[in-house]
mmCIF file of C-alpha atoms in Angstrom:
data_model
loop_
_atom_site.group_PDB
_atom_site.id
_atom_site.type_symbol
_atom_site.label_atom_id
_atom_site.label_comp_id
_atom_site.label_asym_id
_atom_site.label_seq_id
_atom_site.Cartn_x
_atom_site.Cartn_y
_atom_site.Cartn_z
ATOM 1 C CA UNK A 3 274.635 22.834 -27.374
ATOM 2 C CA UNK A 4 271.599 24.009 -29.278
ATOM 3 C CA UNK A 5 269.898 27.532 -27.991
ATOM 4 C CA UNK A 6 267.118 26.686 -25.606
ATOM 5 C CA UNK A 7 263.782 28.280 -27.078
ATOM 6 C CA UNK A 8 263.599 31.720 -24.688
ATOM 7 C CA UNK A 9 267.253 32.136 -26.014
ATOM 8 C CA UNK A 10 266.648 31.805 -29.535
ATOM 9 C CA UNK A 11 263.516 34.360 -29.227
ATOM 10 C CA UNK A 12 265.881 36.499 -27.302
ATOM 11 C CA UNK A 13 268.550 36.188 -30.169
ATOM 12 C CA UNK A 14 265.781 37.077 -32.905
ATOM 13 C CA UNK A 15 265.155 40.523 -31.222
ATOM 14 C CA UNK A 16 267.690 41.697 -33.104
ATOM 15 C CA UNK A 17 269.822 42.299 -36.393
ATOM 16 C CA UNK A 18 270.224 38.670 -38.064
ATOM 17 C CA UNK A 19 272.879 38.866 -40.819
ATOM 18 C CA UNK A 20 272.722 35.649 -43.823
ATOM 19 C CA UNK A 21 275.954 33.869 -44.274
ATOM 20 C CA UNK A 22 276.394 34.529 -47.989
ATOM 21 C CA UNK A 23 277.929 31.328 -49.626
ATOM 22 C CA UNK A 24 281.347 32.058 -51.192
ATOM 23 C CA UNK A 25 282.047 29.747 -54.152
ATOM 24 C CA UNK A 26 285.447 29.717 -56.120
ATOM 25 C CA UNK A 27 285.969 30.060 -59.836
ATOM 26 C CA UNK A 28 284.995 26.357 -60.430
ATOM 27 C CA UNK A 29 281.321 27.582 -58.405
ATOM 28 C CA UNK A 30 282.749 25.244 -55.297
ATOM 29 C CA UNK A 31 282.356 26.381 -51.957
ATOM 30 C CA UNK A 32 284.793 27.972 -49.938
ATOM 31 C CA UNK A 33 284.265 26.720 -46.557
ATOM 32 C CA UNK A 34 287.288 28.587 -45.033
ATOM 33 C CA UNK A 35 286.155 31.684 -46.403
ATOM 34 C CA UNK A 36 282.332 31.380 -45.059
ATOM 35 C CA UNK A 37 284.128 30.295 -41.803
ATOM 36 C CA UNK A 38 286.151 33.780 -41.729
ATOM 37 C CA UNK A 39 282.911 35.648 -42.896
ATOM 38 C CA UNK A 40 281.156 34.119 -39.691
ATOM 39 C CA UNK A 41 283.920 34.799 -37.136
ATOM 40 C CA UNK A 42 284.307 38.292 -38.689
ATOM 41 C CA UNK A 43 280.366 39.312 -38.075
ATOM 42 C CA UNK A 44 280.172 37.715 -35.262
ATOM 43 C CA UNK A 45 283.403 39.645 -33.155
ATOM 44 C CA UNK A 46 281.670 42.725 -34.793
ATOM 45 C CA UNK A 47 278.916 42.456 -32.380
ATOM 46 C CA UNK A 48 276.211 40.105 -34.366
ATOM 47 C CA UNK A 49 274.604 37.205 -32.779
ATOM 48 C CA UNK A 50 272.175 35.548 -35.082
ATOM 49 C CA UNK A 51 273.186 34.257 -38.556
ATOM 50 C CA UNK A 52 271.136 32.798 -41.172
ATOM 51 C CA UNK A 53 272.852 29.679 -42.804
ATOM 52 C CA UNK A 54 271.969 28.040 -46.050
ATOM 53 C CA UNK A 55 269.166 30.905 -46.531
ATOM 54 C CA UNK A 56 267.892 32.613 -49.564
ATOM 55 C CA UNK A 57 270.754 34.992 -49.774
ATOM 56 C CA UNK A 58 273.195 31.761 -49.149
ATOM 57 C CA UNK A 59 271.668 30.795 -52.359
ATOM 58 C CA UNK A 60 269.427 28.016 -50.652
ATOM 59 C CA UNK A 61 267.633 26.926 -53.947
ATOM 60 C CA UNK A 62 271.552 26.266 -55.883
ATOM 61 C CA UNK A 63 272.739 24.354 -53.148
ATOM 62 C CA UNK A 64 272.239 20.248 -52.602
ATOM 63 C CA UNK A 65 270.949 18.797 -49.844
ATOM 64 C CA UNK A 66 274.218 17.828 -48.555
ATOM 65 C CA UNK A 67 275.935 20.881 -49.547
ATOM 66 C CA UNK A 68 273.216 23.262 -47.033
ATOM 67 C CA UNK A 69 274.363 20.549 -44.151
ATOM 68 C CA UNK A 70 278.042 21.702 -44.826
ATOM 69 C CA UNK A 71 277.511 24.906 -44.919
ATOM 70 C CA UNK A 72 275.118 24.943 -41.980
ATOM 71 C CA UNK A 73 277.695 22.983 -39.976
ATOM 72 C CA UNK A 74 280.771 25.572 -40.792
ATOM 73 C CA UNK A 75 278.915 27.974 -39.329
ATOM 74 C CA UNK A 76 277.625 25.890 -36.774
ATOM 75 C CA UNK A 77 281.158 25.239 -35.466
ATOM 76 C CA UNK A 78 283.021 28.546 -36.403
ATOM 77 C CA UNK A 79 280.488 30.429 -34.212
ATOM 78 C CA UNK A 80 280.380 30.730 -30.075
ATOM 79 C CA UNK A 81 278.411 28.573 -28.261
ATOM 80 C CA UNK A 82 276.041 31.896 -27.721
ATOM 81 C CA UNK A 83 275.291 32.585 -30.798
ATOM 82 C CA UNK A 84 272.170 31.824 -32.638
ATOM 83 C CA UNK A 85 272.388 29.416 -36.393
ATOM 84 C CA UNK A 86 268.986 29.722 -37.910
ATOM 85 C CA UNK A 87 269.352 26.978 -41.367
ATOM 86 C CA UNK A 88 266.841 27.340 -44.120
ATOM 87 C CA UNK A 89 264.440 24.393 -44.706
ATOM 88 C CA UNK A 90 262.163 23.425 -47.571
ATOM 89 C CA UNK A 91 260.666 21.906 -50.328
ATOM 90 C CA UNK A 92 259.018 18.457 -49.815
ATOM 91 C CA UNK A 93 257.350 17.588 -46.542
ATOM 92 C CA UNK A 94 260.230 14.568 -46.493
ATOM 93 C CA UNK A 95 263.409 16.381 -48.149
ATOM 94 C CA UNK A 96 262.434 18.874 -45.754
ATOM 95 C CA UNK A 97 262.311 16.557 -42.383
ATOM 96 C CA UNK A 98 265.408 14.791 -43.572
ATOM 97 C CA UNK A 99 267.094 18.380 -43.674
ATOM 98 C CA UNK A 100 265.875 18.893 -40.412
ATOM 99 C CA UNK A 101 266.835 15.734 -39.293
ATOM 100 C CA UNK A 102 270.717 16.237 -40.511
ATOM 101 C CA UNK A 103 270.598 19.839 -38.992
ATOM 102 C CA UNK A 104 269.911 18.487 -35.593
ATOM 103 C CA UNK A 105 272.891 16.497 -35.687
ATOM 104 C CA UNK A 106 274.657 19.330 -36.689
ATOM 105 C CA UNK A 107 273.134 21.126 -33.354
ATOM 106 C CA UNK A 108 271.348 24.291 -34.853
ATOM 107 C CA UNK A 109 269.094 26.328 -33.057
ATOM 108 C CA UNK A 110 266.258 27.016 -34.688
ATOM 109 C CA UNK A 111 265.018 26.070 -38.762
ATOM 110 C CA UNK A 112 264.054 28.768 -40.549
ATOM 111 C CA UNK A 113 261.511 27.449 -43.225
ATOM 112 C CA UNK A 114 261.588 28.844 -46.834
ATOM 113 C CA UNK A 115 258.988 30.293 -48.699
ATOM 114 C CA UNK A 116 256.448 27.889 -50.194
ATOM 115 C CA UNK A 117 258.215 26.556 -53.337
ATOM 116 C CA UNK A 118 255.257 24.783 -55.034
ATOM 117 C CA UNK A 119 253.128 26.015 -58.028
ATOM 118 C CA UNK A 120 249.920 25.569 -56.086
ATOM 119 C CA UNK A 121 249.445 26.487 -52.253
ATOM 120 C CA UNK A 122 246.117 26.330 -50.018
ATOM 121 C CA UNK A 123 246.508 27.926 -46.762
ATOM 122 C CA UNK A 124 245.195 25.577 -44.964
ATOM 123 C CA UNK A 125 247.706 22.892 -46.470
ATOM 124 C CA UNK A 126 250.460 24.825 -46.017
ATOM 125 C CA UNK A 127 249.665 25.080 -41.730
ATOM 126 C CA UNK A 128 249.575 21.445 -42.052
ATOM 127 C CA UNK A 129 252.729 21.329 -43.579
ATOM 128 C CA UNK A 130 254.157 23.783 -40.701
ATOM 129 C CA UNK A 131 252.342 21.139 -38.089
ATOM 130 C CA UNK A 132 254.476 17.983 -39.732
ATOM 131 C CA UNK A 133 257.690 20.197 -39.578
ATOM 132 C CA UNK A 134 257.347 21.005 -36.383
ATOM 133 C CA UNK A 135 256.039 17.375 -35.136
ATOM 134 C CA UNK A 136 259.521 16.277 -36.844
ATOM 135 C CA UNK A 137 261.583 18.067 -34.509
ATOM 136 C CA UNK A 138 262.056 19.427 -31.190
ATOM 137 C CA UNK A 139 264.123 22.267 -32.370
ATOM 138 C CA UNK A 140 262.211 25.687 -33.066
ATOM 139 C CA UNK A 141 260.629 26.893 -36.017
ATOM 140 C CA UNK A 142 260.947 29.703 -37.824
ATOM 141 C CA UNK A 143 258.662 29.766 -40.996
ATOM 142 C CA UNK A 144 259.457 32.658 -43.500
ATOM 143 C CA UNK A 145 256.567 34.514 -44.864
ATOM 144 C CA UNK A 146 257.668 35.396 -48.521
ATOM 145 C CA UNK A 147 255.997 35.099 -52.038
ATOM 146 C CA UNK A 148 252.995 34.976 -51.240
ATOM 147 C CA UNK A 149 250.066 37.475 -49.664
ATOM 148 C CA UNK A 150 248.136 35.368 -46.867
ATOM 149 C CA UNK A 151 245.395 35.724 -45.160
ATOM 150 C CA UNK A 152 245.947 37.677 -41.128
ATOM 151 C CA UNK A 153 243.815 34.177 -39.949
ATOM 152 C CA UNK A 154 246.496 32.172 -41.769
ATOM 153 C CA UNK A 155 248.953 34.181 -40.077
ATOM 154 C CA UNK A 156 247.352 34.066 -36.542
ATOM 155 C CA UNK A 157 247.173 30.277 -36.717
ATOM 156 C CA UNK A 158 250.750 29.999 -38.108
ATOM 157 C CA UNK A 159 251.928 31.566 -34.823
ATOM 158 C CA UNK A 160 249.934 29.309 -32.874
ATOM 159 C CA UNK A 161 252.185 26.364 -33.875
ATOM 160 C CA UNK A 162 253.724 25.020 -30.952
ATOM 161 C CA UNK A 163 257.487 24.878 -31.776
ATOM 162 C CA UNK A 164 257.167 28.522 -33.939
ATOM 163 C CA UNK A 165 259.151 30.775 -32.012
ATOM 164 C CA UNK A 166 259.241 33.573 -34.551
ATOM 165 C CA UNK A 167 258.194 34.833 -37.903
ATOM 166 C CA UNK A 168 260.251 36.131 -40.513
ATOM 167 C CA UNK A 169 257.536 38.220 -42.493
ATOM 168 C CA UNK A 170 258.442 39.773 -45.822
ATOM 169 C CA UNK A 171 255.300 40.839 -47.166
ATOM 170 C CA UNK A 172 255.418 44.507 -47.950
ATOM 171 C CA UNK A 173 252.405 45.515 -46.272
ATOM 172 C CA UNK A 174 252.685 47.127 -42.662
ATOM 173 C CA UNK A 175 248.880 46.970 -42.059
ATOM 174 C CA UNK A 176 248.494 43.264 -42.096
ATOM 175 C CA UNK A 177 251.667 42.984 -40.332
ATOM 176 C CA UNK A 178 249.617 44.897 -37.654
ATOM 177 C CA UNK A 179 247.119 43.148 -37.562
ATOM 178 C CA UNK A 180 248.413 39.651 -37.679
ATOM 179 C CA UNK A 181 250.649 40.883 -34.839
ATOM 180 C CA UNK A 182 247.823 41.690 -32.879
ATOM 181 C CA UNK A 183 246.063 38.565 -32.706
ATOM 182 C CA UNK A 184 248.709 36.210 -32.814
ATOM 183 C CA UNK A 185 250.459 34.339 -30.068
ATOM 184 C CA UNK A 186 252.073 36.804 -27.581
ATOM 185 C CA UNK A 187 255.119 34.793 -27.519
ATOM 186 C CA UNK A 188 256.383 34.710 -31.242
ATOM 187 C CA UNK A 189 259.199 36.897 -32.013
ATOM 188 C CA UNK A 190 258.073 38.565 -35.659
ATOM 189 C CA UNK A 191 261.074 39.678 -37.575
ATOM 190 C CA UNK A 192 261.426 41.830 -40.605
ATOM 191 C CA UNK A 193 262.504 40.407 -43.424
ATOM 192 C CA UNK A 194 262.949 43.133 -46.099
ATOM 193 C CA UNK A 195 265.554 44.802 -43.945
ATOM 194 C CA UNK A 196 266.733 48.000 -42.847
ATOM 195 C CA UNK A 197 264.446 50.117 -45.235
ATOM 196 C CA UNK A 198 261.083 48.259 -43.396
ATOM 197 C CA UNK A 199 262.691 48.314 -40.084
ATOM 198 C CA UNK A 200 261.141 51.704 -39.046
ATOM 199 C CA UNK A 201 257.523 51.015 -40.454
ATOM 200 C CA UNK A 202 257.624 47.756 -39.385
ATOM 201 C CA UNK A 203 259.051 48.397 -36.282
ATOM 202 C CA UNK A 204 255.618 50.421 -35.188
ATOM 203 C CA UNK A 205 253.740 47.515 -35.799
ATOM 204 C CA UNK A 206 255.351 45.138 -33.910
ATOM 205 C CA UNK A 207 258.805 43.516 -35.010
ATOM 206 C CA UNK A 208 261.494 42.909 -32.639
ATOM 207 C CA UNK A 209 264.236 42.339 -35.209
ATOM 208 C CA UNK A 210 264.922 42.495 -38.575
ATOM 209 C CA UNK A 211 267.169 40.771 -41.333
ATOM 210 C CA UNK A 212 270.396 42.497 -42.773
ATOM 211 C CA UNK A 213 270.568 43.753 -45.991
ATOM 212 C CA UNK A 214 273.579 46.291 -46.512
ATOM 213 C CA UNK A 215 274.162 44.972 -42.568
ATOM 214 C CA UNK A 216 275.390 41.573 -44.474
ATOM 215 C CA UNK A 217 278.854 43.723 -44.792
ATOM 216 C CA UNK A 218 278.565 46.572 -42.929
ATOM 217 C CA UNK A 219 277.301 45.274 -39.464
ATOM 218 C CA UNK A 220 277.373 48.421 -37.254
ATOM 219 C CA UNK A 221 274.905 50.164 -39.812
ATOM 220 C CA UNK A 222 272.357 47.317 -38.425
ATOM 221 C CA UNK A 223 273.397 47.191 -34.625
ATOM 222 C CA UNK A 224 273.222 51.228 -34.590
ATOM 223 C CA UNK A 225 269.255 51.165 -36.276
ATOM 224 C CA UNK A 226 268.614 48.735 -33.999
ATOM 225 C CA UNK A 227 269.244 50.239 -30.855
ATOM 226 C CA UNK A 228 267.937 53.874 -32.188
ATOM 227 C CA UNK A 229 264.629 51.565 -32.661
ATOM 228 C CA UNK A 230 264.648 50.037 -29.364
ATOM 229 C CA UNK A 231 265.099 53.891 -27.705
ATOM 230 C CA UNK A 232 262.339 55.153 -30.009
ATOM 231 C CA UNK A 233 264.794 57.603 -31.273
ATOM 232 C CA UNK A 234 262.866 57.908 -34.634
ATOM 233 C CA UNK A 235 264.528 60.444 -36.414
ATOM 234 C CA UNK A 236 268.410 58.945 -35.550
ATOM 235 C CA UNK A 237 266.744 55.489 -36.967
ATOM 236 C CA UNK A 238 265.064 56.772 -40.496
ATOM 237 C CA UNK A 239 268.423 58.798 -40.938
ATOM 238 C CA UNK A 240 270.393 55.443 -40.273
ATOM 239 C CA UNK A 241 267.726 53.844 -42.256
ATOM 240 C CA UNK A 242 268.474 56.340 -45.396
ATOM 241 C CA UNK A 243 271.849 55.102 -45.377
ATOM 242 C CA UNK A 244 271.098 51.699 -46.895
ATOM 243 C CA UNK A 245 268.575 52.853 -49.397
ATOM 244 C CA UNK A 246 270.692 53.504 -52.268
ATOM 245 C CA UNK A 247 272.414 50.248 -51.844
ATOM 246 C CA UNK A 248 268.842 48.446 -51.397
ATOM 247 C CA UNK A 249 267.106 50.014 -54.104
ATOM 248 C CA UNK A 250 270.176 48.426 -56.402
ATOM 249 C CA UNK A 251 269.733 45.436 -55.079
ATOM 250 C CA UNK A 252 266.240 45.287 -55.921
ATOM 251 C CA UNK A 253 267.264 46.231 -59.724
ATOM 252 C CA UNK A 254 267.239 43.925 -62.796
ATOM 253 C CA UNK A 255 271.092 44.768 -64.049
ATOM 254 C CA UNK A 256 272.052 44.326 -66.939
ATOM 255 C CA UNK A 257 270.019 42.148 -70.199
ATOM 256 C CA UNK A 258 267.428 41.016 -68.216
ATOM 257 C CA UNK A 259 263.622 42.393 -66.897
ATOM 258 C CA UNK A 260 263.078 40.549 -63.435
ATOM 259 C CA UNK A 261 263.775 42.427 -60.578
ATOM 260 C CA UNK A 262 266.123 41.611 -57.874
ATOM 261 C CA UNK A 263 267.981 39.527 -60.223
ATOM 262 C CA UNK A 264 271.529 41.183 -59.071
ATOM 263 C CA UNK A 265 270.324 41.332 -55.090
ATOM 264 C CA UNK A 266 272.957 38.702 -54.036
ATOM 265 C CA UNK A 267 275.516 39.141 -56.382
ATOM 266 C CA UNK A 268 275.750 43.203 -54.816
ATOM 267 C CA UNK A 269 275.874 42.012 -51.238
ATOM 268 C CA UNK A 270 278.839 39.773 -52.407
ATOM 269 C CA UNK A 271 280.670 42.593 -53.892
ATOM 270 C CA UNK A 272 279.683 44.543 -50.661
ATOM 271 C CA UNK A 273 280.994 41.824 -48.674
ATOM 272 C CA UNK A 274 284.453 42.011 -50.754
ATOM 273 C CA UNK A 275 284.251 46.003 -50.514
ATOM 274 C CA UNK A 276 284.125 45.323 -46.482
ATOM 275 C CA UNK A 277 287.215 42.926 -46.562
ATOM 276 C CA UNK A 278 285.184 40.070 -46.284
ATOM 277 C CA UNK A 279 284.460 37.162 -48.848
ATOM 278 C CA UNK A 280 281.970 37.329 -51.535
ATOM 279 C CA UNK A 281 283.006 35.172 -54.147
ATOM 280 C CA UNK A 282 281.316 33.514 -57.641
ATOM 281 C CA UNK A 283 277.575 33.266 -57.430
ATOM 282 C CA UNK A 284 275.785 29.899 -58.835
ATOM 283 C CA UNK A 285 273.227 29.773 -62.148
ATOM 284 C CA UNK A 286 270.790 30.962 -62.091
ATOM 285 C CA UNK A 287 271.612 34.073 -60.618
ATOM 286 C CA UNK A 288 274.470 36.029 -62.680
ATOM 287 C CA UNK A 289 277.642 37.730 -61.628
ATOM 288 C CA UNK A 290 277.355 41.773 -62.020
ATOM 289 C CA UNK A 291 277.990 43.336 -65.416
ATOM 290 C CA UNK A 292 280.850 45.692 -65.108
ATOM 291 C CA UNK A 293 278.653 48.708 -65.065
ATOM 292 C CA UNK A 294 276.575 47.084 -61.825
ATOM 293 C CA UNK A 295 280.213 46.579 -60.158
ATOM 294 C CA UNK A 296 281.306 50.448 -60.762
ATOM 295 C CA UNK A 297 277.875 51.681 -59.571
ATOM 296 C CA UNK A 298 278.306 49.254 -56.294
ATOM 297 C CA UNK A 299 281.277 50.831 -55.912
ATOM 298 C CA UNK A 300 280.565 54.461 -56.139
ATOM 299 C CA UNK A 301 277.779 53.074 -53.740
ATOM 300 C CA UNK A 302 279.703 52.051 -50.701
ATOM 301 C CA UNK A 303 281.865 54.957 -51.016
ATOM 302 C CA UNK A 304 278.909 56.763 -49.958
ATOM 303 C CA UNK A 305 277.891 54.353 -47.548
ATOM 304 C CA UNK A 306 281.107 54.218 -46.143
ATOM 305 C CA UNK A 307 281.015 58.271 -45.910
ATOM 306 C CA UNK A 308 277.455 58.251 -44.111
ATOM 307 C CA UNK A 309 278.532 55.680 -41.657
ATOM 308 C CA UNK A 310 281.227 58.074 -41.007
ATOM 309 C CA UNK A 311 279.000 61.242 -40.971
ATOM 310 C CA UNK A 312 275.743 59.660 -39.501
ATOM 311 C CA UNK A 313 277.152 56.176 -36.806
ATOM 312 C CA UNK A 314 281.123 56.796 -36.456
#
């Protein structure tokens, strides 16, 4: 039984971790190993879990294959927990996703970024509107890729079904302000993880997404509740944990120039560091060049010592 809407607002005031996508050698997907990822983050203390997101690598998956995915989590998880799915694209690929996931019984759709060359602001709340007219299950639209306006914002939040949004935009001020004119009941969530968390935190998120929390869950549950006891200097040094990992995520590896081209591919081998299940990543990203693999490594050996030192 699908969250009610207080719940899933209640579930997004907090860490949410993405269910990477494991895929074998032949790039299939491992549905018993995202099943043990789930049940593994999820007895660790984590209650909301993004499924067929960008980090599940949303855009290399079919329409059918996000519904399987979605669904594995779906059923490997409690009945309390909270299964945001990614949504996109076309206004009708996008309610017949919807329309599957509801079978499926998520709680709440998490809409991608704008894919399409050209976007008008305006369009783009009407696209929100026919989402959200679609379905009685609540919204979550992701703010990513673009730099809109704080009235664009405002009125996104407006939206009757959006519960929360997921802002990645890195740019605290407008954050601030969008938060302060928008509707008081929307849940806004960070989503350029732990290193935001603190700045973002002041001007008004309730939660944030997981980045090096993907693997290593209590790093995420402990900055979370040194945010909610304003304990600022226990949740920038928990914060500092996770920047070297971050700021290699957000590198271009090896024979290539666009950043944040190795981002998943290091939270897989993080997530096979941890004991967990990472597996082959899907064209276009690339797997990690053996020099990005032995510089993971040497990171979460640190990380691994600061969680010791700094949560343990």
């Amino acid at each position: 039984m699908p969250l009610a809407d207080d719940r899933v607002r209640s579930r997004l005031r907090g860490v949410a971790v993405g269910l990477l996508t494991p895929f074998d050698d032949d790039l299939e997907i491992q549905h018993d190993k995202l099943e043990a990822n789930a049940k593994s983050l999820s007895g660790d203390g984590i209650s909301s879990f993004l499924a067929a997101a960008n980090i599940s690598e949303y855009h290399s998956l079919s329409q059918q294959e996000r519904v399987d995915v979605t669904e594995t989590a779906v059923d490997a998880l409690p009945d309390s927990a909270c299964v945001l799915a990614g949504v996109g694209g076309s206004t009708k690929a996008a309610t017949d996703l919807m329309e599957a996931y509801d079978r499926v019984g998520v709680d709440a759709m998490m809409v991608m970024p704008p894919d399409h060359t050209y976007v008008h602001e305006r369009g783009l709340i009407r696209y929100y509107e026919k989402l959200d007219a679609a379905t009685d299950t609540p919204l979550v639209p992701y703010v990513r890729g673009f730099d809109p306006s704080v009235s664009f914002l405002r009125d996104l939040s407006r939206i009757e079904g959006v519960v929360g949004v997921k802002y990645a935009i890195e740019d605290p001020v407008k954050l601030g302000s969008a938060v302060a004119v928008a509707d008081d009941d929307v849940v806004w969530v960070d989503g350029l993880a732990e290193p935001y968390a603190v700045s973002f935190w002041n001007e008004g998120i309730e939660g944030f997404s997981a980045g090096v929390s993907n693997f290593r869950p209590e790093i995420g549950l402990a900055l979370f509740e040194a945010l909610t006891e304003e304990n600022w200097e226990r949740a920038r040094e928990i914060r500092d944990l996770t920047l070297p990992f971050q700021a290699l995520r957000g590198g271009t590896g090896t024979d290539n120039d666009l950043p944040g081209a190795i981002s998943v591919p290091v939270v897989k081998k993080g997530l096979e560091l941890a004991g967990l299940h990472g597996g082959e990543v899907r064209e276009p990203i690339r797997s990690l060049s053996a020099d990005d693999e032995r510089r993971a490594e040497e990171l979460y050996e640190e990380l691994d010592d600061g969680i010791a030192r700094v949560i343990d």
